[in-house]
Amino acid sequence: QELEAAERTNDAQRKEIEVLKRNQEKSCSEVEELNKQSQKCRDEVSQLNEKVLQQGEVASPHQAQNENCIAIQLLTQRLEEVGQWEELQGEHIQKLELELKHMNQECQSLRLSQSQLRDTLEESQDQL
């Protein structure tokens, strides 16, 4: 009886070992499949990184062109502002020149008046 019990136990353990071996083989197979999928994912990531770098190289000239356009717009705007400022300064200078001309005329007129007043004063003194 003990021998039969030992054989049954032995058979049960062999069956259990076979099940464990199959499970181990299955697990190894799953690990291999996961490793393959993992490598596939790494390859895809690598390819995507290369594409991103290529897109960056393509985008970089576009970005530079956009920045250049913005710089040109800002410079054009600044030139327009400077042009408007110069125009205003020109108008201001013309007003000042006209005002100076009027003041010179007034000054000349005052000199004439002063000269006439002197003459009149001298005549009046002569008469006295």
JSON list of C-alpha atoms in Angstrom, two decimals:
[
{"chain": "A", "resi": 1, "resn": "GLN", "atom": "CA", "xyz": [0.00, 0.00, 0.00]},
{"chain": "A", "resi": 2, "resn": "GLU", "atom": "CA", "xyz": [2.74, 2.43, 0.83]},
{"chain": "A", "resi": 3, "resn": "LEU", "atom": "CA", "xyz": [4.38, 1.65, -2.48]},
{"chain": "A", "resi": 4, "resn": "GLU", "atom": "CA", "xyz": [1.13, 2.32, -4.33]},
{"chain": "A", "resi": 5, "resn": "ALA", "atom": "CA", "xyz": [0.62, 5.51, -2.37]},
{"chain": "A", "resi": 6, "resn": "ALA", "atom": "CA", "xyz": [4.18, 6.56, -3.15]},
{"chain": "A", "resi": 7, "resn": "GLU", "atom": "CA", "xyz": [3.64, 5.77, -6.83]},
{"chain": "A", "resi": 8, "resn": "ARG", "atom": "CA", "xyz": [0.41, 7.77, -6.86]},
{"chain": "A", "resi": 9, "resn": "THR", "atom": "CA", "xyz": [2.15, 10.65, -5.16]},
{"chain": "A", "resi": 10, "resn": "ASN", "atom": "CA", "xyz": [5.03, 10.29, -7.59]},
{"chain": "A", "resi": 11, "resn": "ASP", "atom": "CA", "xyz": [2.60, 10.25, -10.55]},
{"chain": "A", "resi": 12, "resn": "ALA", "atom": "CA", "xyz": [0.77, 13.27, -9.19]},
{"chain": "A", "resi": 13, "resn": "GLN", "atom": "CA", "xyz": [4.08, 15.10, -8.74]},
{"chain": "A", "resi": 14, "resn": "ARG", "atom": "CA", "xyz": [5.18, 14.13, -12.28]},
{"chain": "A", "resi": 15, "resn": "LYS", "atom": "CA", "xyz": [1.88, 15.47, -13.63]},
{"chain": "A", "resi": 16, "resn": "GLU", "atom": "CA", "xyz": [2.34, 18.61, -11.58]},
{"chain": "A", "resi": 17, "resn": "ILE", "atom": "CA", "xyz": [5.92, 18.93, -12.88]},
{"chain": "A", "resi": 18, "resn": "GLU", "atom": "CA", "xyz": [4.66, 18.49, -16.46]},
{"chain": "A", "resi": 19, "resn": "VAL", "atom": "CA", "xyz": [2.01, 21.17, -15.88]},
{"chain": "A", "resi": 20, "resn": "LEU", "atom": "CA", "xyz": [4.67, 23.45, -14.39]},
{"chain": "A", "resi": 21, "resn": "LYS", "atom": "CA", "xyz": [6.99, 22.76, -17.36]},
{"chain": "A", "resi": 22, "resn": "ARG", "atom": "CA", "xyz": [4.18, 23.57, -19.81]},
{"chain": "A", "resi": 23, "resn": "ASN", "atom": "CA", "xyz": [3.41, 26.73, -17.85]},
{"chain": "A", "resi": 24, "resn": "GLN", "atom": "CA", "xyz": [7.11, 27.62, -17.88]},
{"chain": "A", "resi": 25, "resn": "GLU", "atom": "CA", "xyz": [7.33, 27.01, -21.64]},
{"chain": "A", "resi": 26, "resn": "LYS", "atom": "CA", "xyz": [4.18, 29.05, -22.14]},
{"chain": "A", "resi": 27, "resn": "SER", "atom": "CA", "xyz": [5.60, 31.84, -19.97]},
{"chain": "A", "resi": 28, "resn": "CYS", "atom": "CA", "xyz": [8.90, 31.73, -21.88]},
{"chain": "A", "resi": 29, "resn": "SER", "atom": "CA", "xyz": [6.99, 31.92, -25.14]},
{"chain": "A", "resi": 30, "resn": "GLU", "atom": "CA", "xyz": [4.97, 34.90, -23.83]},
{"chain": "A", "resi": 31, "resn": "VAL", "atom": "CA", "xyz": [8.17, 36.61, -22.64]},
{"chain": "A", "resi": 32, "resn": "GLU", "atom": "CA", "xyz": [9.72, 36.09, -26.08]},
{"chain": "A", "resi": 33, "resn": "GLU", "atom": "CA", "xyz": [6.61, 37.55, -27.72]},
{"chain": "A", "resi": 34, "resn": "LEU", "atom": "CA", "xyz": [6.67, 40.51, -25.32]},
{"chain": "A", "resi": 35, "resn": "ASN", "atom": "CA", "xyz": [10.37, 41.03, -26.08]},
{"chain": "A", "resi": 36, "resn": "LYS", "atom": "CA", "xyz": [9.57, 41.03, -29.81]},
{"chain": "A", "resi": 37, "resn": "GLN", "atom": "CA", "xyz": [6.74, 43.52, -29.29]},
{"chain": "A", "resi": 38, "resn": "SER", "atom": "CA", "xyz": [8.97, 45.64, -27.08]},
{"chain": "A", "resi": 39, "resn": "GLN", "atom": "CA", "xyz": [11.69, 45.70, -29.75]},
{"chain": "A", "resi": 40, "resn": "LYS", "atom": "CA", "xyz": [9.06, 46.54, -32.36]},
{"chain": "A", "resi": 41, "resn": "CYS", "atom": "CA", "xyz": [7.89, 49.47, -30.21]},
{"chain": "A", "resi": 42, "resn": "ARG", "atom": "CA", "xyz": [11.48, 50.67, -29.71]},
{"chain": "A", "resi": 43, "resn": "ASP", "atom": "CA", "xyz": [12.00, 50.52, -33.48]},
{"chain": "A", "resi": 44, "resn": "GLU", "atom": "CA", "xyz": [8.81, 52.51, -34.07]},
{"chain": "A", "resi": 45, "resn": "VAL", "atom": "CA", "xyz": [9.86, 55.09, -31.47]},
{"chain": "A", "resi": 46, "resn": "SER", "atom": "CA", "xyz": [13.24, 55.35, -33.16]},
{"chain": "A", "resi": 47, "resn": "GLN", "atom": "CA", "xyz": [11.58, 55.86, -36.55]},
{"chain": "A", "resi": 48, "resn": "LEU", "atom": "CA", "xyz": [9.23, 58.46, -35.08]},
{"chain": "A", "resi": 49, "resn": "ASN", "atom": "CA", "xyz": [12.19, 60.28, -33.51]},
{"chain": "A", "resi": 50, "resn": "GLU", "atom": "CA", "xyz": [13.90, 60.35, -36.90]},
{"chain": "A", "resi": 51, "resn": "LYS", "atom": "CA", "xyz": [10.72, 61.74, -38.49]},
{"chain": "A", "resi": 52, "resn": "VAL", "atom": "CA", "xyz": [10.45, 64.37, -35.74]},
{"chain": "A", "resi": 53, "resn": "LEU", "atom": "CA", "xyz": [14.05, 65.40, -36.36]},
{"chain": "A", "resi": 54, "resn": "GLN", "atom": "CA", "xyz": [13.40, 65.59, -40.10]},
{"chain": "A", "resi": 55, "resn": "GLN", "atom": "CA", "xyz": [10.26, 67.62, -39.48]},
{"chain": "A", "resi": 56, "resn": "GLY", "atom": "CA", "xyz": [12.29, 69.86, -37.19]},
{"chain": "A", "resi": 57, "resn": "GLU", "atom": "CA", "xyz": [14.80, 70.41, -39.98]},
{"chain": "A", "resi": 58, "resn": "VAL", "atom": "CA", "xyz": [11.96, 71.21, -42.37]},
{"chain": "A", "resi": 59, "resn": "ALA", "atom": "CA", "xyz": [10.17, 73.37, -39.79]},
{"chain": "A", "resi": 60, "resn": "SER", "atom": "CA", "xyz": [13.33, 75.23, -38.88]},
{"chain": "A", "resi": 61, "resn": "PRO", "atom": "CA", "xyz": [13.60, 77.04, -42.25]},
{"chain": "A", "resi": 62, "resn": "HIS", "atom": "CA", "xyz": [9.85, 77.72, -42.10]},
{"chain": "A", "resi": 63, "resn": "GLN", "atom": "CA", "xyz": [10.24, 79.11, -38.61]},
{"chain": "A", "resi": 64, "resn": "ALA", "atom": "CA", "xyz": [13.20, 81.22, -39.71]},
{"chain": "A", "resi": 65, "resn": "GLN", "atom": "CA", "xyz": [11.20, 82.47, -42.68]},
{"chain": "A", "resi": 66, "resn": "ASN", "atom": "CA", "xyz": [8.28, 83.37, -40.39]},
{"chain": "A", "resi": 67, "resn": "GLU", "atom": "CA", "xyz": [10.64, 85.17, -38.01]},
{"chain": "A", "resi": 68, "resn": "ASN", "atom": "CA", "xyz": [12.16, 87.03, -40.96]},
{"chain": "A", "resi": 69, "resn": "CYS", "atom": "CA", "xyz": [8.68, 88.05, -42.16]},
{"chain": "A", "resi": 70, "resn": "ILE", "atom": "CA", "xyz": [7.83, 89.34, -38.69]},
{"chain": "A", "resi": 71, "resn": "ALA", "atom": "CA", "xyz": [11.13, 91.24, -38.52]},
{"chain": "A", "resi": 72, "resn": "ILE", "atom": "CA", "xyz": [10.46, 92.76, -41.95]},
{"chain": "A", "resi": 73, "resn": "GLN", "atom": "CA", "xyz": [6.95, 93.79, -40.87]},
{"chain": "A", "resi": 74, "resn": "LEU", "atom": "CA", "xyz": [8.31, 95.40, -37.70]},
{"chain": "A", "resi": 75, "resn": "LEU", "atom": "CA", "xyz": [11.04, 97.21, -39.62]},
{"chain": "A", "resi": 76, "resn": "THR", "atom": "CA", "xyz": [8.54, 98.40, -42.23]},
{"chain": "A", "resi": 77, "resn": "GLN", "atom": "CA", "xyz": [6.25, 99.65, -39.48]},
{"chain": "A", "resi": 78, "resn": "ARG", "atom": "CA", "xyz": [9.18, 101.42, -37.81]},
{"chain": "A", "resi": 79, "resn": "LEU", "atom": "CA", "xyz": [10.20, 103.00, -41.13]},
{"chain": "A", "resi": 80, "resn": "GLU", "atom": "CA", "xyz": [6.64, 104.25, -41.61]},
{"chain": "A", "resi": 81, "resn": "GLU", "atom": "CA", "xyz": [6.68, 105.71, -38.10]},
{"chain": "A", "resi": 82, "resn": "VAL", "atom": "CA", "xyz": [10.01, 107.41, -38.80]},
{"chain": "A", "resi": 83, "resn": "GLY", "atom": "CA", "xyz": [8.63, 108.73, -42.10]},
{"chain": "A", "resi": 84, "resn": "GLN", "atom": "CA", "xyz": [5.58, 110.14, -40.32]},
{"chain": "A", "resi": 85, "resn": "TRP", "atom": "CA", "xyz": [7.79, 111.67, -37.65]},
{"chain": "A", "resi": 86, "resn": "GLU", "atom": "CA", "xyz": [10.02, 113.25, -40.33]},
{"chain": "A", "resi": 87, "resn": "GLU", "atom": "CA", "xyz": [6.92, 114.61, -42.07]},
{"chain": "A", "resi": 88, "resn": "LEU", "atom": "CA", "xyz": [5.67, 116.14, -38.81]},
{"chain": "A", "resi": 89, "resn": "GLN", "atom": "CA", "xyz": [9.12, 117.59, -38.15]},
{"chain": "A", "resi": 90, "resn": "GLY", "atom": "CA", "xyz": [9.16, 119.04, -41.68]},
{"chain": "A", "resi": 91, "resn": "GLU", "atom": "CA", "xyz": [5.77, 120.68, -41.09]},
{"chain": "A", "resi": 92, "resn": "HIS", "atom": "CA", "xyz": [6.96, 122.00, -37.74]},
{"chain": "A", "resi": 93, "resn": "ILE", "atom": "CA", "xyz": [10.12, 123.41, -39.36]},
{"chain": "A", "resi": 94, "resn": "GLN", "atom": "CA", "xyz": [8.01, 125.13, -42.04]},
{"chain": "A", "resi": 95, "resn": "LYS", "atom": "CA", "xyz": [5.80, 126.68, -39.34]},
{"chain": "A", "resi": 96, "resn": "LEU", "atom": "CA", "xyz": [8.87, 127.86, -37.43]},
{"chain": "A", "resi": 97, "resn": "GLU", "atom": "CA", "xyz": [10.43, 129.31, -40.60]},
{"chain": "A", "resi": 98, "resn": "LEU", "atom": "CA", "xyz": [7.18, 131.15, -41.39]},
{"chain": "A", "resi": 99, "resn": "GLU", "atom": "CA", "xyz": [7.00, 132.43, -37.82]},
{"chain": "A", "resi": 100, "resn": "LEU", "atom": "CA", "xyz": [10.64, 133.57, -38.07]},
{"chain": "A", "resi": 101, "resn": "LYS", "atom": "CA", "xyz": [9.88, 135.36, -41.34]},
{"chain": "A", "resi": 102, "resn": "HIS", "atom": "CA", "xyz": [6.92, 137.17, -39.70]},
{"chain": "A", "resi": 103, "resn": "MET", "atom": "CA", "xyz": [9.08, 138.11, -36.71]},
{"chain": "A", "resi": 104, "resn": "ASN", "atom": "CA", "xyz": [11.81, 139.44, -39.02]},
{"chain": "A", "resi": 105, "resn": "GLN", "atom": "CA", "xyz": [9.21, 141.51, -40.88]},
{"chain": "A", "resi": 106, "resn": "GLU", "atom": "CA", "xyz": [7.82, 142.79, -37.58]},
{"chain": "A", "resi": 107, "resn": "CYS", "atom": "CA", "xyz": [11.33, 143.58, -36.38]},
{"chain": "A", "resi": 108, "resn": "GLN", "atom": "CA", "xyz": [12.08, 145.47, -39.59]},
{"chain": "A", "resi": 109, "resn": "SER", "atom": "CA", "xyz": [8.79, 147.30, -39.25]},
{"chain": "A", "resi": 110, "resn": "LEU", "atom": "CA", "xyz": [9.68, 148.22, -35.66]},
{"chain": "A", "resi": 111, "resn": "ARG", "atom": "CA", "xyz": [13.10, 149.47, -36.80]},
{"chain": "A", "resi": 112, "resn": "LEU", "atom": "CA", "xyz": [11.39, 151.64, -39.38]},
{"chain": "A", "resi": 113, "resn": "SER", "atom": "CA", "xyz": [9.00, 152.92, -36.75]},
{"chain": "A", "resi": 114, "resn": "GLN", "atom": "CA", "xyz": [11.91, 153.57, -34.41]},
{"chain": "A", "resi": 115, "resn": "SER", "atom": "CA", "xyz": [13.79, 155.37, -37.16]},
{"chain": "A", "resi": 116, "resn": "GLN", "atom": "CA", "xyz": [10.74, 157.47, -37.98]},
{"chain": "A", "resi": 117, "resn": "LEU", "atom": "CA", "xyz": [10.28, 158.25, -34.29]},
{"chain": "A", "resi": 118, "resn": "ARG", "atom": "CA", "xyz": [13.90, 159.41, -34.05]},
{"chain": "A", "resi": 119, "resn": "ASP", "atom": "CA", "xyz": [13.49, 161.56, -37.11]},
{"chain": "A", "resi": 120, "resn": "THR", "atom": "CA", "xyz": [10.32, 163.02, -35.70]},
{"chain": "A", "resi": 121, "resn": "LEU", "atom": "CA", "xyz": [12.00, 163.56, -32.34]},
{"chain": "A", "resi": 122, "resn": "GLU", "atom": "CA", "xyz": [14.97, 165.28, -33.98]},
{"chain": "A", "resi": 123, "resn": "GLU", "atom": "CA", "xyz": [12.65, 167.50, -35.99]},
{"chain": "A", "resi": 124, "resn": "SER", "atom": "CA", "xyz": [10.75, 168.36, -32.85]},
{"chain": "A", "resi": 125, "resn": "GLN", "atom": "CA", "xyz": [13.95, 169.17, -31.01]},
{"chain": "A", "resi": 126, "resn": "ASP", "atom": "CA", "xyz": [15.15, 171.26, -33.93]},
{"chain": "A", "resi": 127, "resn": "GLN", "atom": "CA", "xyz": [11.97, 173.24, -33.86]},
{"chain": "A", "resi": 128, "resn": "LEU", "atom": "CA", "xyz": [12.39, 173.97, -30.22]}
]
